[in-house]
CSV table of C-alpha atoms in Angstrom, one decimal:
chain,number,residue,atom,x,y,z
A,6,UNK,CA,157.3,53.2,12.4
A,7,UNK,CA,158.9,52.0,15.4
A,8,UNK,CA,157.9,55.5,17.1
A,9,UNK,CA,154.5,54.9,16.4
A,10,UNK,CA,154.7,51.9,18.2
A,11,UNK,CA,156.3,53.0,21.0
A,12,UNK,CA,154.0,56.0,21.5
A,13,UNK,CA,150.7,53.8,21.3
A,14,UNK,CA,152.4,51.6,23.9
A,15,UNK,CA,152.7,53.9,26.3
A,16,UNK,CA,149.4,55.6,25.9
A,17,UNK,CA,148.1,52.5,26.4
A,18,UNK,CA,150.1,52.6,29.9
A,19,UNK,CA,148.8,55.5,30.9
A,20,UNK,CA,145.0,54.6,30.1
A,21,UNK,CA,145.4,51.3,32.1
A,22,UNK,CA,147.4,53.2,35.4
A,23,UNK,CA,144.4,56.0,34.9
A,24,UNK,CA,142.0,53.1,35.3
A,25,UNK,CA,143.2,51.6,37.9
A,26,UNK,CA,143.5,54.9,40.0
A,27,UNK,CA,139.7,55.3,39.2
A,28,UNK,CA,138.9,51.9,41.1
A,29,UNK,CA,141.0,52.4,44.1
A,30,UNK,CA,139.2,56.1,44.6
A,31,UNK,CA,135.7,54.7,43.7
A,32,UNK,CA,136.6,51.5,46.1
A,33,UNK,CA,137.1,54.3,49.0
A,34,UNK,CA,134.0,54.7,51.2
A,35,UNK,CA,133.2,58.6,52.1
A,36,UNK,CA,132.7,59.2,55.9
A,37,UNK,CA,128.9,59.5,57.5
A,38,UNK,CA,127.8,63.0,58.1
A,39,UNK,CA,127.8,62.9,61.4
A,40,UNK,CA,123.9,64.4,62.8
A,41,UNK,CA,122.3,65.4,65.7
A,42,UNK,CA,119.0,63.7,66.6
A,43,UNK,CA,116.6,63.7,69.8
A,44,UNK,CA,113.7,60.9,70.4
A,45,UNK,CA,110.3,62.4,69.3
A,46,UNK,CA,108.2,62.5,72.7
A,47,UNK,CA,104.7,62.5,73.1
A,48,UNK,CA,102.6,64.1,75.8
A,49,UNK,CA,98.8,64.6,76.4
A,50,UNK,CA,99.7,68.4,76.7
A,51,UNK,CA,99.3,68.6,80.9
A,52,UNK,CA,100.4,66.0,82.4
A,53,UNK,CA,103.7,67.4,84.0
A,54,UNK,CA,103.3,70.6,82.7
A,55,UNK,CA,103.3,73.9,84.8
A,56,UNK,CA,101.0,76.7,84.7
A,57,UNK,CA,101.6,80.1,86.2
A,58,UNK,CA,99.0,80.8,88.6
A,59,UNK,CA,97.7,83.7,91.3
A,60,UNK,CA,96.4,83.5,94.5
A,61,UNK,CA,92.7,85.0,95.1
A,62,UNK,CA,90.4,85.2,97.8
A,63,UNK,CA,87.2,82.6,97.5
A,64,UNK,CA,85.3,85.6,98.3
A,65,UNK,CA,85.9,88.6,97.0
A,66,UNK,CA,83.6,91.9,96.6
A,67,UNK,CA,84.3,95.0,95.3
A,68,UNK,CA,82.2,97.4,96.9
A,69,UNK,CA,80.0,100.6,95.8
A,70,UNK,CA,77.2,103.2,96.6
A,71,UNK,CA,74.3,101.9,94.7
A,72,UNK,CA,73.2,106.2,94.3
A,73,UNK,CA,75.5,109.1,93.5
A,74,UNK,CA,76.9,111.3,95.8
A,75,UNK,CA,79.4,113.4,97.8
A,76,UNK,CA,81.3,111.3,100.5
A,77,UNK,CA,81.0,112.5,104.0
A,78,UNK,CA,82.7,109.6,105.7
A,79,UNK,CA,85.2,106.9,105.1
A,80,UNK,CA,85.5,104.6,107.7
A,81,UNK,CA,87.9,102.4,106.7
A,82,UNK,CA,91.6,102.0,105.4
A,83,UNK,CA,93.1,99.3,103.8
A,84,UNK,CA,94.2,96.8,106.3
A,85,UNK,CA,91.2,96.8,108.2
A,86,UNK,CA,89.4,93.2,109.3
A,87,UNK,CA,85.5,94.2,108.9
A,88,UNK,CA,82.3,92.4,110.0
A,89,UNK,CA,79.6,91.5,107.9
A,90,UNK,CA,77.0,94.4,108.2
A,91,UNK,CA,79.4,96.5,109.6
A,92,UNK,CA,79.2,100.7,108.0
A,93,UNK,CA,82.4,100.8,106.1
A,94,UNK,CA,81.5,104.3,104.4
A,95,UNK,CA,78.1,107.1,104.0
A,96,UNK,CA,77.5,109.5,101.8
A,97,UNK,CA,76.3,113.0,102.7
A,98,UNK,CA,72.6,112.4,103.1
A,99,UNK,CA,71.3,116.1,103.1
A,100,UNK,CA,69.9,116.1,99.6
A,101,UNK,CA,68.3,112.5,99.8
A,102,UNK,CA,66.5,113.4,103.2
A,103,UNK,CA,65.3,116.3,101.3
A,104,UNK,CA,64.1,114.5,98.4
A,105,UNK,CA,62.6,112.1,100.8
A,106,UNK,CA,60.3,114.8,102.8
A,107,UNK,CA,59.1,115.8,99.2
A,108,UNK,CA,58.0,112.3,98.2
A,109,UNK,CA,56.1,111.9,101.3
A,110,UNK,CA,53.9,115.0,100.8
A,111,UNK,CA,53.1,114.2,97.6
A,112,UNK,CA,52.3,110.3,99.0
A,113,UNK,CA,50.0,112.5,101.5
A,114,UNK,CA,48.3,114.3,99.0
A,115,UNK,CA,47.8,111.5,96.4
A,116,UNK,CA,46.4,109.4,99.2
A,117,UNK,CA,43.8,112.1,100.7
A,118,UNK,CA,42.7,112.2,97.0
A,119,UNK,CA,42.6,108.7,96.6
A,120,UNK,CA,40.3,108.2,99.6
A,121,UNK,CA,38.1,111.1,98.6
A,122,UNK,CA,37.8,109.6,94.9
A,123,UNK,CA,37.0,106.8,96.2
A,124,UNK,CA,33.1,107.6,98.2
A,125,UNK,CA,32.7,109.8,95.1
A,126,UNK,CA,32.8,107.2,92.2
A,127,UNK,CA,29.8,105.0,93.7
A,128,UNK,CA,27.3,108.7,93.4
A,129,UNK,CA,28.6,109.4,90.0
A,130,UNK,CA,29.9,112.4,91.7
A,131,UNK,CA,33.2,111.5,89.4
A,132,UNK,CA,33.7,109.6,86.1
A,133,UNK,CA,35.7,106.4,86.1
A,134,UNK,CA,38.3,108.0,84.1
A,135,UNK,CA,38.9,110.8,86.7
A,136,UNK,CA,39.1,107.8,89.6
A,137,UNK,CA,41.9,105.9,87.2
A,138,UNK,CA,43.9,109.1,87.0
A,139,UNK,CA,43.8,109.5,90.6
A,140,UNK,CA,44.5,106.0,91.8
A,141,UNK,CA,47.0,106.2,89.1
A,142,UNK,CA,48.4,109.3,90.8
A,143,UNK,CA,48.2,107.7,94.2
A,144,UNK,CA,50.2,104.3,93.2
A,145,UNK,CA,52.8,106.4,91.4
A,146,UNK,CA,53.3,108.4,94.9
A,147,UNK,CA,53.4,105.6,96.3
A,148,UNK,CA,56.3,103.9,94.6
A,149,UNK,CA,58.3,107.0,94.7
A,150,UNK,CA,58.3,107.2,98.2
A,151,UNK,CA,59.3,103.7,98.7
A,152,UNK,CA,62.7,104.8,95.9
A,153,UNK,CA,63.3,107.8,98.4
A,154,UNK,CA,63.5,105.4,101.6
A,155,UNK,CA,65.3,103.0,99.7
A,156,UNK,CA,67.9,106.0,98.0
A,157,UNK,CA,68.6,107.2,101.6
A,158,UNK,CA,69.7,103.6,103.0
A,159,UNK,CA,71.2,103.5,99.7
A,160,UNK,CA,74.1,106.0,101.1
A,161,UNK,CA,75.7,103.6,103.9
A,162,UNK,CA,77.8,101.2,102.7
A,163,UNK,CA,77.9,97.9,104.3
A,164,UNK,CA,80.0,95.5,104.7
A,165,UNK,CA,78.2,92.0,102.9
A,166,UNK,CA,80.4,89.5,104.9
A,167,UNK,CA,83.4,88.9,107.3
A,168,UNK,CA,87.0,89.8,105.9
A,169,UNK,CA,89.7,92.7,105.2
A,170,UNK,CA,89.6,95.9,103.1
A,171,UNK,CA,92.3,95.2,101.0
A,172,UNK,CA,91.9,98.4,98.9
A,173,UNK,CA,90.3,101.9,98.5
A,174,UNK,CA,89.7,103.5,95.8
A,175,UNK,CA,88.5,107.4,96.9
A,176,UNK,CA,89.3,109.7,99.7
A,177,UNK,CA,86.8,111.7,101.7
A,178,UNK,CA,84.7,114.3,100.4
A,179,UNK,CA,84.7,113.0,96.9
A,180,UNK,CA,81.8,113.1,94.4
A,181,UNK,CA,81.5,109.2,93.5
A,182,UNK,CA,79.0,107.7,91.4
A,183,UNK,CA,76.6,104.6,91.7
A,184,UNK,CA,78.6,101.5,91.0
A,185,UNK,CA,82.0,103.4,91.6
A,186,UNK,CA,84.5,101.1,93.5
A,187,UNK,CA,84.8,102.8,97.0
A,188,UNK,CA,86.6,99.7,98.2
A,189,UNK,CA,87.7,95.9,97.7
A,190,UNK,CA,86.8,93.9,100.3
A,191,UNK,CA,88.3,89.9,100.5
A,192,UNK,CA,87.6,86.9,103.2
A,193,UNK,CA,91.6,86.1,103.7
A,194,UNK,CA,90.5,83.0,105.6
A,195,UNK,CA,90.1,81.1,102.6
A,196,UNK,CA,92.4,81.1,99.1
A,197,UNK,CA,92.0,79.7,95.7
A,198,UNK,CA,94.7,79.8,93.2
A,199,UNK,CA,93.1,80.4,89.5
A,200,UNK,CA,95.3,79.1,86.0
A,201,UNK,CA,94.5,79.6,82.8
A,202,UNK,CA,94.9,76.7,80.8
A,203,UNK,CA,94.9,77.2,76.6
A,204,UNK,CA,91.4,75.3,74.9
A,205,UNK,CA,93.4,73.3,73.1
A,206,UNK,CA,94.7,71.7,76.3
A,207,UNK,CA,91.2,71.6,78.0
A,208,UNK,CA,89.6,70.5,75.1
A,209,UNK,CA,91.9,67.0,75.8
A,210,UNK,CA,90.8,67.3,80.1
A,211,UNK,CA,88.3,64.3,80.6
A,212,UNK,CA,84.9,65.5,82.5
A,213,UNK,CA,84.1,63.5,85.8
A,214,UNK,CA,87.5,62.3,86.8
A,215,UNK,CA,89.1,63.4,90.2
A,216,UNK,CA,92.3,61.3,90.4
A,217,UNK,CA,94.5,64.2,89.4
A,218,UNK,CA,97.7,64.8,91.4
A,219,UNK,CA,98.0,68.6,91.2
A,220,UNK,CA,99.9,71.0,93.8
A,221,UNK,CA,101.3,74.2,93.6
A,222,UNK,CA,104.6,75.6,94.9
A,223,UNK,CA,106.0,79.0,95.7
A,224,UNK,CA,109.3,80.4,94.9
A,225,UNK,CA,109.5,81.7,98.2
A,226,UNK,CA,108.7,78.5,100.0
A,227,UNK,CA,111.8,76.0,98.9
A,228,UNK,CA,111.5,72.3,98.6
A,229,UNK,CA,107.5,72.3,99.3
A,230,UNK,CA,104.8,71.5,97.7
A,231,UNK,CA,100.8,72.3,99.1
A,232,UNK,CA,98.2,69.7,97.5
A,233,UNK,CA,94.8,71.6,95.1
A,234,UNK,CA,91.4,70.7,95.4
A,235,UNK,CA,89.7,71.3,92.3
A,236,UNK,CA,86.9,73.9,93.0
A,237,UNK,CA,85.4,75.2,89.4
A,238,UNK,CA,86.0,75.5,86.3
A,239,UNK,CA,84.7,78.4,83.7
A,240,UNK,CA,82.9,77.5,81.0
A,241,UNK,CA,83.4,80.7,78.2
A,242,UNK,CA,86.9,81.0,77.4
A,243,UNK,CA,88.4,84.9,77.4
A,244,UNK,CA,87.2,86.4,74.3
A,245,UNK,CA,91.1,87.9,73.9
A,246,UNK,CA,93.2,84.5,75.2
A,247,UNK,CA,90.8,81.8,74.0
A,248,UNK,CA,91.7,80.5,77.6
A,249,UNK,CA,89.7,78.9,80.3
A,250,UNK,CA,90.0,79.9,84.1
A,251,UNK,CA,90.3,77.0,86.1
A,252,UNK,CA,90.3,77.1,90.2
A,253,UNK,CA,91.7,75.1,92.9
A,254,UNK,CA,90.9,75.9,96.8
A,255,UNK,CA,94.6,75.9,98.6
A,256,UNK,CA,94.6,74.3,102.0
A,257,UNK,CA,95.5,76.9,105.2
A,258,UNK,CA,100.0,77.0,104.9
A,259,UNK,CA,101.2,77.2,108.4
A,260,UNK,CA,103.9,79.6,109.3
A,261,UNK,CA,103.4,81.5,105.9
A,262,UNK,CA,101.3,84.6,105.5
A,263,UNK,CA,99.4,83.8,101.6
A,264,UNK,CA,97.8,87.2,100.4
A,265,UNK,CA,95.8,87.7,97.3
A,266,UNK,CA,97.8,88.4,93.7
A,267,UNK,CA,101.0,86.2,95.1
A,268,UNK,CA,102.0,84.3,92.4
A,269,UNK,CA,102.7,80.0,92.2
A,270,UNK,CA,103.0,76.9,90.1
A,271,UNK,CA,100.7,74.3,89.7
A,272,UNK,CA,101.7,71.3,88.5
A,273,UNK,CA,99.8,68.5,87.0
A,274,UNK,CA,101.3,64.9,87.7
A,275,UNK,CA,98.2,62.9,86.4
A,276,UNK,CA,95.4,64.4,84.0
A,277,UNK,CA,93.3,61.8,82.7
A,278,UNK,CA,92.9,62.7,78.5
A,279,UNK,CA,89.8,61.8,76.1
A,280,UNK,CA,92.1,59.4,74.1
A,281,UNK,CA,94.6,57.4,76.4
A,282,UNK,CA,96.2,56.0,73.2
A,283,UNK,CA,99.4,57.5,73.4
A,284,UNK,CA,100.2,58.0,69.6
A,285,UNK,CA,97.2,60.3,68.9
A,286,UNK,CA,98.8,62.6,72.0
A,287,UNK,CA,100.5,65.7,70.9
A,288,UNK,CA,104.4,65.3,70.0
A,289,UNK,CA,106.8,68.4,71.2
A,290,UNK,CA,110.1,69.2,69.1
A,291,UNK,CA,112.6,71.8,68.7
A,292,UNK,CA,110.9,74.5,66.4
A,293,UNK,CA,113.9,74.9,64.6
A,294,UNK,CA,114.1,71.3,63.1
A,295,UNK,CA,110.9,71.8,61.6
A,296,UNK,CA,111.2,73.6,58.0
A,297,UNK,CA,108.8,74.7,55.5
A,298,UNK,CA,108.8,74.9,51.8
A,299,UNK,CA,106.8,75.2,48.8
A,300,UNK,CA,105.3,72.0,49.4
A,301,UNK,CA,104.5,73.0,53.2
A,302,UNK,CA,106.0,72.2,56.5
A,303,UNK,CA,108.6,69.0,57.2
A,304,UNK,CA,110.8,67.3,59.4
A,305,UNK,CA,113.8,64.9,58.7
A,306,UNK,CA,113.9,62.1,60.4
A,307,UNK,CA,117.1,59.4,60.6
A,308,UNK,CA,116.1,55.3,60.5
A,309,UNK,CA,118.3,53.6,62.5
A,310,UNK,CA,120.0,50.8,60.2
A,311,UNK,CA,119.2,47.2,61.4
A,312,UNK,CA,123.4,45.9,60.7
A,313,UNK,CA,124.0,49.4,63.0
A,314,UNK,CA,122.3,51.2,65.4
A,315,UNK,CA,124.7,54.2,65.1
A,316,UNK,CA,123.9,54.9,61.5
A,317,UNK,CA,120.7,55.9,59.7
A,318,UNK,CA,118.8,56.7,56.8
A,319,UNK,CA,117.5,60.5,56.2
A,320,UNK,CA,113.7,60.6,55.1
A,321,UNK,CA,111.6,63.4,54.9
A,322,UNK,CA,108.2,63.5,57.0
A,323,UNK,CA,105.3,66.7,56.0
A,324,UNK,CA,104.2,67.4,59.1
A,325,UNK,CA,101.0,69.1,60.5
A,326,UNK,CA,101.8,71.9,63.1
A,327,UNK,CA,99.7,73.5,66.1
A,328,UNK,CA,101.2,76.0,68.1
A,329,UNK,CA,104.3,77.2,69.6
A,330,UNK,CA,105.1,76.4,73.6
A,331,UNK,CA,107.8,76.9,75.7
A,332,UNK,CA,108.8,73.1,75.5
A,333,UNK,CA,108.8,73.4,71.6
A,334,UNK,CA,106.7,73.5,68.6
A,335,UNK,CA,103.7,70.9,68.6
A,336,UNK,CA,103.2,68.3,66.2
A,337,UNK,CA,100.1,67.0,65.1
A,338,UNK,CA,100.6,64.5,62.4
A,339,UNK,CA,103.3,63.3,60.5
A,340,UNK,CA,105.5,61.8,62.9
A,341,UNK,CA,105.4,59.3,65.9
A,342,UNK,CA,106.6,59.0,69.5
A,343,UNK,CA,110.4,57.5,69.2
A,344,UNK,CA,110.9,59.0,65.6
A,345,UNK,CA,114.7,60.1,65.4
A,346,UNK,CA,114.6,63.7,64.6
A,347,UNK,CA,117.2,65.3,63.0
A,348,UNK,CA,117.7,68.5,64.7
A,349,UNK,CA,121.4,70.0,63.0
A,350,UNK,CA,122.1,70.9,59.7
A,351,UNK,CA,118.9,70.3,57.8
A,352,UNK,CA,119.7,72.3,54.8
A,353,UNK,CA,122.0,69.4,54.0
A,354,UNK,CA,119.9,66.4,54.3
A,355,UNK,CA,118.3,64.7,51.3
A,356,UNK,CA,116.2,61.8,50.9
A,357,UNK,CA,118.0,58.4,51.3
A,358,UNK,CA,121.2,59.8,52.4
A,359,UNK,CA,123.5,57.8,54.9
A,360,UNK,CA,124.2,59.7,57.9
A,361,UNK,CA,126.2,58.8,61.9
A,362,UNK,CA,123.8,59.1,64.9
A,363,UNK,CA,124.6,61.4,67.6
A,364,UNK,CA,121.8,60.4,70.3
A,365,UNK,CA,122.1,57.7,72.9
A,366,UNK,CA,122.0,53.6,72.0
A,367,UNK,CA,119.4,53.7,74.6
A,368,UNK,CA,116.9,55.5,73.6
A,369,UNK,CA,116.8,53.8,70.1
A,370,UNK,CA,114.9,50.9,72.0
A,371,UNK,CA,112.1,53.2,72.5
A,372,UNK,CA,111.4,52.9,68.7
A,373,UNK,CA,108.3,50.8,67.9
C-alpha cells in the first residue's frame, strides 16, 4: 500500500515539473523573420525615363528613275555635297529618243487627219462617228507624245535640294527599274533625333503643353547634355511595336561632327501627364516579388507596427499587372506609392505573420 503511495506521488511530481517546463517554453518569444522590403514608387511612366534614340537628317530623300532602264552614267559617290537641280545620274536614252521620234509621227499623222476631218464634217463629206474616231485618234496621239517627252526627261536624275549623297545603291551600266533606289540623298545642315515611345506611355503625354525639359546625350560626348525642340509627332503607331515615333530637331553641336544613324539618349525631366494625381500613376517593382497563383497575381506587403517601426505585419495584396520594363514590372492596381514590399523569401510569408524590416527608418515616413 505504501508503494502505491509513493508511486502516485511522484507521478504527480513529474506531471507538475512537465507543466511547468511547458510555461517557460510557451513564455519564450520566437525571433522575427527577418525580410527584405523596398518603398513602392510611383511614376507617370516618362518623366526621368530614357529612350534610345537615332539621329536623322530633317530632310532626307531617297532617290530613283521614275522609268526603267540601263545606267549610262553615275555621277556621284557617296560623300559628295550636291546642289538642288544638280544631274546626279542618266540613263542611256537611245531607246526613249527612239520611242519619242515614233510618237511624234504618229502625232503628225493624227493631226493632218484631224484638220482634214474637220472641213469635211460640215459637207457631210464624213459621218460624225468617223470625225469622233478621228479626234479620238488625234487626242490619243497627242497624249502619247507628251508621255514620250516626259519618259526621256524622265532619265536624268536630279538632285530635289541642297545636301550630301550619303549612299548608292547601283554601279554603272546596271539595268534598274522605276522607283529603284539609285541613291540616298540627306541635308546634313540640319538633324532630328527620332524615339519611339510605347502607347501605353503616350497615351499618358498631355496634348498642347511645351514645358518639357528634354535633351539628349551622347556616349561619346562625356558630361554634356544638348537641349530638344519638339518638332512632330506620328500619329499611327508601328503596326509590329504598337509604338509611336516621336521627333525632336537637335541644335548645331560645335566641335563635333553628328551624322545620320548615330545613336543618343533623350531624357525627359518634366512631361506633363493626363492625371497629375500621383496615386493613379503607374507603380514599378521588382518582377520577382510579384507571384501568381490559382487565384491570380499578388504581392506581400509588410505594415509597419505603430509601437515599432522596425517590425511589420505580412498581408497579401492581388495585384493588376501591365508590362515588363527595364526598371521592373508595372503595377496597375492593388498597391499604393510608399507600400512596403516584401521582396525576399515570399514562399514563406503568410497572412498576419510578424516579421523584422530590413529597409531604411526613413523612408517609412513616406507612407501615407
Amino acid at each position: 500500500m505504501r508503494k502505491t503511495s509513493n508511486a502516485i506521488h511522484l507521478l504527480a511530481t513529474l506531471l507538475l515539473i512537465t507543466a511547468c517546463d511547458e510555461k517557460q517554453t510557451a513564455q519564450v518569444e520566437q525571433p522575427l523573420r527577418p525580410v527584405r522590403t523596398i518603398v513602392a514608387s510611383a511614376t507617370d511612366g516618362i518623366t526621368g525615363r530614357d529612350f534610345p534614340g537615332i539621329v536623322i537628317a530633317e530632310n532626307k530623300a531617297d532617290l530613283s528613275f521614275r522609268v526603267s532602264g540601263k545606267l549610262k552614267e553615275l555621277l556621284i559617290k557617296e560623300g559628295d555635297k550636291v546642289k538642288q537641280g544638280q544631274i546626279l545620274a542618266r540613263l542611256d536614252q537611245t531607246d526613249f529618243k527612239i520611242a519619242l521620234e515614233d510618237k511624234q509621227a504618229s502625232y503628225i499623222k493624227a493631226k493632218a487627219n484631224f484638220t482634214r476631218s474637220a472641213k469635211l464634217i460640215e459637207p457631210g463629206h464624213i459621218s460624225q462617228r468617223e470625225f469622233d474616231q478621228i479626234k479620238a485618234t488625234y487626242s490619243t496621239s497627242s497624249a502619247h507624245l507628251k508621255a514620250a517627252k516626259q519618259n526621256l526627261i524622265y532619265t536624268e536624275l536630279k538632285a530635289p535640294f541642297d545636301g550630301s549623297i550619303t549612299k548608292t545603291y547601283v554601279d554603272n551600266f546596271e539595268e534598274v527599274l522605276g522607283k529603284g533606289k539609285i541613291a540616298t540623298l540627306q541635308d546634313l545642315k540640319s538633324m532630328e533625333i527620332e524615339i519611339d515611345v510605347p502607347e501605353s506611355l503616350m497615351i499618358r503625354v498631355r496634348r498642347g503643353q511645351n514645358n518639357r525639359a528634354i535633351h539628349a546625350r551622347f556616349d561619346a560626348i562625356k558630361g554634356e547634355e544638348f537641349p530638344l525642340t519638339f518638332r512632330e509627332i506620328s500619329t499611327q503607331a508601328d503596326e509590329t511595336t504598337h509604338a509611336y515615333k516621336l521627333r525632336f530637331a537637335l541644335p548645331t553641336i560645335e566641335n563635333y561632327t553628328i551624322l545620320p544613324g548615330m545613336t543618343a539618349t533623350v531624357v525627359a525631366d518634366s512631361v506633363p501627364t493626363v492625371d497629375q494625381d500621383s496615386s493613379k500613376n503607374e507603380i514599378i517593382i521588382p518582377a520577382h516579388a510579384v507571384m501568381e497563383d490559382n487565384r491570380g497575381r499578388y504581392v506581400f506587403i509588410a505594415e509597419p507596427e505603430i509601437s515599432s517601426p522596425t517590425t511589420g505585419v505580412v498581408h497579401r495584396r492581388d495585384v493588376t499587372t501591365s508590362r515588363l520594363t527595364n526598371s521592373g514590372l508595372i503595377i496597375t492596381s492593388g498597391i499604393h506609392p510608399a507600400d512596403l514590399v516584401i521582396t525576399a523569401g515570399m514562399s514563406k510569408m503568410q497572412e498576419g505573420l510578424r516579421v523584422r524590416l530590413m529597409v531604411d527608418i526613413e523612408l517609412l515616413g513616406q507612407q501615407p
